[in-house]
Short mmCIF file of N, CA and C in Angstrom, two decimals:
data_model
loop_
_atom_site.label_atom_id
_atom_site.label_comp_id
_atom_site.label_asym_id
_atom_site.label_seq_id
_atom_site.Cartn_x
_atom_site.Cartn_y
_atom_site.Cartn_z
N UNK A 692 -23.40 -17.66 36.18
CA UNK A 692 -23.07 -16.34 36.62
C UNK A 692 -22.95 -16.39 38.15
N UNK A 693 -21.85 -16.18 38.92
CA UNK A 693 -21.67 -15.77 40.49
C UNK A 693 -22.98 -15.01 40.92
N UNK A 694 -22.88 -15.43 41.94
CA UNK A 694 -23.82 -14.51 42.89
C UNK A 694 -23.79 -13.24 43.11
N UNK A 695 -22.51 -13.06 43.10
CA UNK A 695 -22.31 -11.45 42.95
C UNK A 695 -22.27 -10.49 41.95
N UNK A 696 -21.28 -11.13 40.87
CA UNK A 696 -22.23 -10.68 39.21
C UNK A 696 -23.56 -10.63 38.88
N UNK A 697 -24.42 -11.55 39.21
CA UNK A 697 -25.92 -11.54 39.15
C UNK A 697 -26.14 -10.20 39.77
N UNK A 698 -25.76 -10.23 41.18
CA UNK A 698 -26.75 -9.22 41.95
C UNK A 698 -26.36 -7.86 41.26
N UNK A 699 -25.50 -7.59 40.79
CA UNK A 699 -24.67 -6.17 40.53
C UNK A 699 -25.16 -6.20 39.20
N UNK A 700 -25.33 -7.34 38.05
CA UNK A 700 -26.59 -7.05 36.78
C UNK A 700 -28.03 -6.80 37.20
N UNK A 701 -28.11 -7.39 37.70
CA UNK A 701 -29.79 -7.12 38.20
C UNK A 701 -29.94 -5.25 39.25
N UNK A 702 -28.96 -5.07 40.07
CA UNK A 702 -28.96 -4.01 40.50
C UNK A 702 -29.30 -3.14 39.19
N UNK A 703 -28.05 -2.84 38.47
CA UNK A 703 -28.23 -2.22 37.11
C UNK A 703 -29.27 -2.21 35.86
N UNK A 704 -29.54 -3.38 36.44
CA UNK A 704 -30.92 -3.25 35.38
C UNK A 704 -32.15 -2.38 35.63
N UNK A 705 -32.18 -2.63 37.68
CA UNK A 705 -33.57 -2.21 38.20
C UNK A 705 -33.33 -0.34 38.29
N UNK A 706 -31.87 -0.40 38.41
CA UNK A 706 -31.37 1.16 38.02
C UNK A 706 -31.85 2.04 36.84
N UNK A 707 -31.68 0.92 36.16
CA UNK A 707 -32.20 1.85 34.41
C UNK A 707 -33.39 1.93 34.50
N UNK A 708 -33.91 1.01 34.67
CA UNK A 708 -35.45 0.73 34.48
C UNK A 708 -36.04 1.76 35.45
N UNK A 709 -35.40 2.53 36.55
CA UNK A 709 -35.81 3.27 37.48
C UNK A 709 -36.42 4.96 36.44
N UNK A 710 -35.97 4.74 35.75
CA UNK A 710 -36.03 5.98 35.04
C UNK A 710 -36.71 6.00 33.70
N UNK A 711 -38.20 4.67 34.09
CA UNK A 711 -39.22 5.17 33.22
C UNK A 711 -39.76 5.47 34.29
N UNK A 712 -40.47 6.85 33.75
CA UNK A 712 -42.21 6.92 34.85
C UNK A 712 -43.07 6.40 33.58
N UNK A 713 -44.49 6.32 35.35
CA UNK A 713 -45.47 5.67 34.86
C UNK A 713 -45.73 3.98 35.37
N UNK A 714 -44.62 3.53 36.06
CA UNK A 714 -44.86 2.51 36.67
C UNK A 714 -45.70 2.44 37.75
N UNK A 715 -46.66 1.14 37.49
CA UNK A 715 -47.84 1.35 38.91
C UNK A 715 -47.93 -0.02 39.65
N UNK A 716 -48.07 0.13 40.97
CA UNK A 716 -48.06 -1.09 41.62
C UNK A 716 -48.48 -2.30 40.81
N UNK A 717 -47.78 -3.74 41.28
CA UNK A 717 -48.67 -4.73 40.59
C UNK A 717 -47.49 -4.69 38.81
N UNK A 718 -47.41 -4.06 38.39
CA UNK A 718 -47.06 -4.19 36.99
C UNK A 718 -46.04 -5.06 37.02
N UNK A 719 -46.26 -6.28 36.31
CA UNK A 719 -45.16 -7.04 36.17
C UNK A 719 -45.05 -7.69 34.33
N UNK A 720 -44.75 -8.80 34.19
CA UNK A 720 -45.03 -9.34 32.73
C UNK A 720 -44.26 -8.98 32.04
N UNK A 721 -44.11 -9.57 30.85
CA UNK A 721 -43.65 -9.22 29.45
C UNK A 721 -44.23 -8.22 28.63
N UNK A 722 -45.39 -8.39 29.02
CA UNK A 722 -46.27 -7.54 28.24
C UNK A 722 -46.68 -6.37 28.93
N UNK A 723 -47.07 -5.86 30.50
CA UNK A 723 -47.47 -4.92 30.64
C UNK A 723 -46.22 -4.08 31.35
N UNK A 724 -45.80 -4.69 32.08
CA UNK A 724 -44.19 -3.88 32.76
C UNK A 724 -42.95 -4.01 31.43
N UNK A 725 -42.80 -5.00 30.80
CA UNK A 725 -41.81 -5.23 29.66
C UNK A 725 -42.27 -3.93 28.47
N UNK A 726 -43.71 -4.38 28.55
CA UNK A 726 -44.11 -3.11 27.36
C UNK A 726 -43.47 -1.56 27.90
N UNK A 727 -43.54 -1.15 28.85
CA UNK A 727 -43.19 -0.43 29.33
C UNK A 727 -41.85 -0.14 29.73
N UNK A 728 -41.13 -1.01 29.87
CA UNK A 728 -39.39 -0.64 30.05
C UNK A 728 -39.20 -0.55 28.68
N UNK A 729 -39.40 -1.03 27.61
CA UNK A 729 -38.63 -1.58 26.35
C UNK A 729 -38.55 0.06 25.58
N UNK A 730 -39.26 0.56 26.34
CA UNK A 730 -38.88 2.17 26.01
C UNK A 730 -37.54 2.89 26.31
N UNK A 731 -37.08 2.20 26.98
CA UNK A 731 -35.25 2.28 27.47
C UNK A 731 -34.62 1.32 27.72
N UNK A 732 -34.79 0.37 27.65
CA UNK A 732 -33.82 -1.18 28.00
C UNK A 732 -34.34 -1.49 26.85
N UNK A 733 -33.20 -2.20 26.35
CA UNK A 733 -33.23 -3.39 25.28
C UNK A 733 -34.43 -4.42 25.59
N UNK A 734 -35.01 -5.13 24.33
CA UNK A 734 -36.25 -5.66 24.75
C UNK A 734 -36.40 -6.93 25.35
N UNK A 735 -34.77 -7.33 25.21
CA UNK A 735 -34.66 -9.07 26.25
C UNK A 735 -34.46 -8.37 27.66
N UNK A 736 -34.09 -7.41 27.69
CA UNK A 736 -33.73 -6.85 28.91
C UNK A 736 -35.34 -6.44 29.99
N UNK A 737 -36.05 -6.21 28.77
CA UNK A 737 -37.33 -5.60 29.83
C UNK A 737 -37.97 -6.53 29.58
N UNK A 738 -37.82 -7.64 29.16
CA UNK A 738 -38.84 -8.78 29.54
C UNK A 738 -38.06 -9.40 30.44
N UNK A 739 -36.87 -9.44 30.37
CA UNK A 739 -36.23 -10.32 31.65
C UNK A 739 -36.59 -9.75 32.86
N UNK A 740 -36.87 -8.26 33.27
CA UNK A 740 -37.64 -7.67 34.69
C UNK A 740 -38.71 -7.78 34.22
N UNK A 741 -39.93 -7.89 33.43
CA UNK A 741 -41.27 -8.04 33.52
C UNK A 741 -41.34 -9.67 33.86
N UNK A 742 -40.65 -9.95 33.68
CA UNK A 742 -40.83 -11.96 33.78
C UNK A 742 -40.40 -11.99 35.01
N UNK A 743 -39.32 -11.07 35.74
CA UNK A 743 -38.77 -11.57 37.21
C UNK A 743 -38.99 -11.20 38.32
N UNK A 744 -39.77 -9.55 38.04
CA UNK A 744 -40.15 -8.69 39.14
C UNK A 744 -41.22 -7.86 39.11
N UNK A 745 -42.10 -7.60 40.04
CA UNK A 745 -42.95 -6.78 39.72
C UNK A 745 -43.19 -5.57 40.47
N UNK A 746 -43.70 -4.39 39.84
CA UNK A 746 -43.25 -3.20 40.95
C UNK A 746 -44.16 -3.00 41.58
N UNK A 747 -43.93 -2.37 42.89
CA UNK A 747 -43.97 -2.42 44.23
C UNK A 747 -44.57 -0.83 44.72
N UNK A 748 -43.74 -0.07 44.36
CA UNK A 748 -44.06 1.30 43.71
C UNK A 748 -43.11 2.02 43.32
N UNK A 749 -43.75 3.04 42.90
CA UNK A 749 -42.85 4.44 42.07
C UNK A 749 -43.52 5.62 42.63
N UNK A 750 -42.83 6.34 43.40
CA UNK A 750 -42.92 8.11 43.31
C UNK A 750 -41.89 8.90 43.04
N UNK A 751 -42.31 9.70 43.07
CA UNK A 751 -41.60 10.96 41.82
C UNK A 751 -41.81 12.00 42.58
N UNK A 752 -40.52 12.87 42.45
CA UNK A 752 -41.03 14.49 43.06
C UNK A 752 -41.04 15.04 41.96
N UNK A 753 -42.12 15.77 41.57
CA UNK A 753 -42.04 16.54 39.79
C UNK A 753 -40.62 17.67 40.11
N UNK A 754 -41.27 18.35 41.15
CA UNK A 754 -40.06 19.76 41.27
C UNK A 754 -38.69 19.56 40.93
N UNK A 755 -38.15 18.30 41.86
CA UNK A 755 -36.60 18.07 41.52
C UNK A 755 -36.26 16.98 40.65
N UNK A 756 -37.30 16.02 40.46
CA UNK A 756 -37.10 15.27 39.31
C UNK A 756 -36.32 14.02 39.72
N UNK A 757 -36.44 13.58 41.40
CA UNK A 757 -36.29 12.54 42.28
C UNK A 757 -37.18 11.90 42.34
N UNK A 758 -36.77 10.17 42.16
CA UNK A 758 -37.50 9.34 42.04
C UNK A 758 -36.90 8.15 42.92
N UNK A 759 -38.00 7.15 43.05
CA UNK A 759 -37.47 6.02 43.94
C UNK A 759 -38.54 4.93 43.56
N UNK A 760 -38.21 3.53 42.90
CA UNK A 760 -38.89 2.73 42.28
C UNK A 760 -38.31 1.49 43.20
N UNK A 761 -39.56 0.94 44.22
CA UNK A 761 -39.49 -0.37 44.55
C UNK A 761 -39.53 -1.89 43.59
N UNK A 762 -38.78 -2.43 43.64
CA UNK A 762 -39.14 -3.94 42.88
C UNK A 762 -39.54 -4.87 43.50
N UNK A 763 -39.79 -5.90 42.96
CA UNK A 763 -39.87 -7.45 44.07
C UNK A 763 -39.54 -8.38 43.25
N UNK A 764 -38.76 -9.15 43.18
CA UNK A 764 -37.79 -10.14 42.65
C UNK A 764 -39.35 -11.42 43.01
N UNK A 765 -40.05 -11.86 41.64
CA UNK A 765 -41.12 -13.22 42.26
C UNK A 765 -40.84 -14.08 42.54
N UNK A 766 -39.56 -14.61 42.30
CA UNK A 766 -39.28 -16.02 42.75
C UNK A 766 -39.00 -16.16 44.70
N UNK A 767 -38.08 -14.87 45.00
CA UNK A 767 -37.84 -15.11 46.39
C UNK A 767 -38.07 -13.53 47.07
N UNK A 768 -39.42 -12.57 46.55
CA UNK A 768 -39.64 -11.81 47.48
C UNK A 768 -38.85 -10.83 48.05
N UNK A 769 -37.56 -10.86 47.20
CA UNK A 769 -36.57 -9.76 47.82
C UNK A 769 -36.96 -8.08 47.20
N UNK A 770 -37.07 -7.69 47.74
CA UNK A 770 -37.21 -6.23 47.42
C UNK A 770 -35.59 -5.46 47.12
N UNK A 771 -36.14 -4.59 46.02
CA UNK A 771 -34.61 -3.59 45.52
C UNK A 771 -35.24 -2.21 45.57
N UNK A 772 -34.35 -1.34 45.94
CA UNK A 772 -34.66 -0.06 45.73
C UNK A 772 -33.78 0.72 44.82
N UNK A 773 -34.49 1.33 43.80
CA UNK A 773 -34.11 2.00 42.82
C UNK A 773 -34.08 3.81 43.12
N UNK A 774 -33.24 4.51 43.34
CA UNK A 774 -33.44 5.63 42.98
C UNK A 774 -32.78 6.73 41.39
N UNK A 775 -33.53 7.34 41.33
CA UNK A 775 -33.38 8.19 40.21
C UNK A 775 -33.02 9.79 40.42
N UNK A 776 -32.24 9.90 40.04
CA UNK A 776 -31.69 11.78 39.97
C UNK A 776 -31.93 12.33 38.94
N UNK A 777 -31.36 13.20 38.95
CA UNK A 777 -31.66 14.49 37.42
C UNK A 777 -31.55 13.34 35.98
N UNK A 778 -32.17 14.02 35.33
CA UNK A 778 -32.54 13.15 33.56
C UNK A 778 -32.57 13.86 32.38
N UNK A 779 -33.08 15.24 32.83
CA UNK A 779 -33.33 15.92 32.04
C UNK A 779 -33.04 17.52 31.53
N UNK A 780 -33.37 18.33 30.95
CA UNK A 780 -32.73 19.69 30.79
C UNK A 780 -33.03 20.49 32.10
N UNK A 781 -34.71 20.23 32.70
CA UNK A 781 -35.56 20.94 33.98
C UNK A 781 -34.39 21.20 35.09
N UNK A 782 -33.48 19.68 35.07
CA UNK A 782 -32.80 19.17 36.30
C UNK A 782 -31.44 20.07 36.51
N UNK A 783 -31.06 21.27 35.34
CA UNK A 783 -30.00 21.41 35.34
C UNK A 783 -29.58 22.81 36.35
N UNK A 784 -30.91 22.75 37.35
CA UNK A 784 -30.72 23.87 38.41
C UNK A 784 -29.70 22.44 39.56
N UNK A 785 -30.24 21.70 39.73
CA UNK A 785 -30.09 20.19 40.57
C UNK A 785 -27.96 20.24 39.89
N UNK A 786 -28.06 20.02 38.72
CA UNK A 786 -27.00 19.47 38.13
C UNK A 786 -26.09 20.86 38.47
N UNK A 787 -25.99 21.96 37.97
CA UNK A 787 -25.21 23.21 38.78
C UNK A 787 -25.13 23.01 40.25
N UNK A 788 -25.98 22.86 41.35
CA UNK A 788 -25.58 22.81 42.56
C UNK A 788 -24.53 21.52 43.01
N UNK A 789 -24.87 20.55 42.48
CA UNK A 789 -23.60 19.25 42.37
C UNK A 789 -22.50 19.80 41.72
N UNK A 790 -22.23 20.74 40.94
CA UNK A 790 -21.02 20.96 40.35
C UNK A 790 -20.10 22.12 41.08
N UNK A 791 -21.39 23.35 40.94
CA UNK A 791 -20.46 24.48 41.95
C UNK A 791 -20.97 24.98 42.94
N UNK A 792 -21.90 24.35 43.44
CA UNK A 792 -22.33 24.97 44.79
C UNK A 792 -21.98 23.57 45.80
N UNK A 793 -23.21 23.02 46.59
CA UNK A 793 -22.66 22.52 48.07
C UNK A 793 -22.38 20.82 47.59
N UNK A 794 -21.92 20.32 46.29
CA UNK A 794 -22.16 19.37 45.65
C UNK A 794 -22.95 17.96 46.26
N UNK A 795 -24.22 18.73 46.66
CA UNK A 795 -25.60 17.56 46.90
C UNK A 795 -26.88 18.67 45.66
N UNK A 796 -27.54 17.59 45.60
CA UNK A 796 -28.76 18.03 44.32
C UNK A 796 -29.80 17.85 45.77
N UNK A 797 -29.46 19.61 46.20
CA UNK A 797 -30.50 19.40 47.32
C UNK A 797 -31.66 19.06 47.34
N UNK A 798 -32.10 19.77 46.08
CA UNK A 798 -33.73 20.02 46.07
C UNK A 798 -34.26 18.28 46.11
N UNK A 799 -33.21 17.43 45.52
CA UNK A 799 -33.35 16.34 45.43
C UNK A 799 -33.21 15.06 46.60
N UNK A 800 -32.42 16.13 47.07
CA UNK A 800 -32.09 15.30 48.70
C UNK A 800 -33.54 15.53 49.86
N UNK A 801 -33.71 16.68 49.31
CA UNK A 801 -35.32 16.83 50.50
C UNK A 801 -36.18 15.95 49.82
N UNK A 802 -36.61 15.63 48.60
CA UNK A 802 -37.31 14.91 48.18
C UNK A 802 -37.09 13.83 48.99
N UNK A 803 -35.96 12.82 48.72
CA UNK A 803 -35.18 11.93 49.00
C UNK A 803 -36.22 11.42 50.78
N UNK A 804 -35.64 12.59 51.80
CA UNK A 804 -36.11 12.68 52.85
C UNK A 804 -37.69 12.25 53.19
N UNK A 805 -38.22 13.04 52.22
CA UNK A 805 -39.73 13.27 52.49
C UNK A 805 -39.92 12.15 51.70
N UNK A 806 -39.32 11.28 50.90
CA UNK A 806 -40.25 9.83 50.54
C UNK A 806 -39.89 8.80 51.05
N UNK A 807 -38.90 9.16 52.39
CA UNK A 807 -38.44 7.92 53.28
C UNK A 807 -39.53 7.14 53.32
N UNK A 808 -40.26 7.85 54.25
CA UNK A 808 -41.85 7.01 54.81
C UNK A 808 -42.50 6.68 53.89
N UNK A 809 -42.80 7.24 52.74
CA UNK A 809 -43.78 6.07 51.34
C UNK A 809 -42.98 5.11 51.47
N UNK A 810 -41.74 4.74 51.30
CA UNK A 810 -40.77 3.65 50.99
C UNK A 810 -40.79 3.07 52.02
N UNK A 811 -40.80 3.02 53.05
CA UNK A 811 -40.58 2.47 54.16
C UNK A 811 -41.94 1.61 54.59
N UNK A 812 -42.87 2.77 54.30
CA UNK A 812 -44.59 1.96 54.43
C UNK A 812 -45.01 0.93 53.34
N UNK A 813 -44.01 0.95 52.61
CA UNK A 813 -44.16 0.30 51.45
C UNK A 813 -43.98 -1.31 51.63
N UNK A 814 -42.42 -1.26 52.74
CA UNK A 814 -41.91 -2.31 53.25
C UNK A 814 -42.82 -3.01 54.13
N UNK A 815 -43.46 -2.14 54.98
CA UNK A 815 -43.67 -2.29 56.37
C UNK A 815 -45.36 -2.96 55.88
N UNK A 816 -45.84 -2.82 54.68
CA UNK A 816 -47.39 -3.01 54.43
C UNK A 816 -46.94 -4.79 53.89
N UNK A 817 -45.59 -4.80 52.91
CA UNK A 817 -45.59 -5.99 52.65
C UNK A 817 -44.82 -7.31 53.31
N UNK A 818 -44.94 -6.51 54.47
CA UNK A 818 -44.25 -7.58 55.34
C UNK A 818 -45.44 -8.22 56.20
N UNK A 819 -46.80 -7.65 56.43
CA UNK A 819 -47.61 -8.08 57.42
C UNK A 819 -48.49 -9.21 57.13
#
């Protein structure tokens, strides 16, 4: 597989996988992060990220239903960032403003804002 096909499957994978909650730092494996994706990815699929990456973190804004899930690739330490938008029926105040109002899912974009710095401290803790 190219380098660039790889990265753009693996992007997509850490995409889907962005949209279980319940992920907690540290979770990696077949068994404890795999157990846990295989609730939405196919089950070679969530052992192939429990075997390759382990997460880093996950927060969630409950209100808008914005999310942002760090990975870490174990073999070479690269970090991915996953974000997550609307999912659900709650979201469909979010999903109307993308359609006929200022088409950004604001409530989701302030989230967005305000979890710069978790994400960023996230970087900045595993770099030292």
């Amino acid at each position: 597989m190219s380098t660039e096909i790889h990265d753009a499957f693996v992007n997509a994978i850490l995409a889907d996988a962005s949209y279980v909650d319940g992920l907690s730092p540290g979770d990696e494996g077949t068994i404890v992060l795999g157990g846990k994706l295989a609730l939405r990815l196919t089950q070679k699929l969530a052992d192939y990220v429990g075997q390759n990456f382990t997460v880093v973190n996950q927060t969630t804004d409950a209100a808008s239903g914005f999310s942002v899930t760090v990975f870490e690739d174990r073999s070479n330490g690269q970090k991915y960032v996953s974000f997550r938008g609307t999912d659900d029926p709650a979201d469909a105040a979010n999903d109307a403003n993308v359609i006929a109002g200022t088409g950004l899912a604001q409530s989701q974009v302030f989230a967005m804002i305000s979890r710069r710095g978790q994400v960023r401290n996230v970087f900045h803790e595993r770099m030292l």
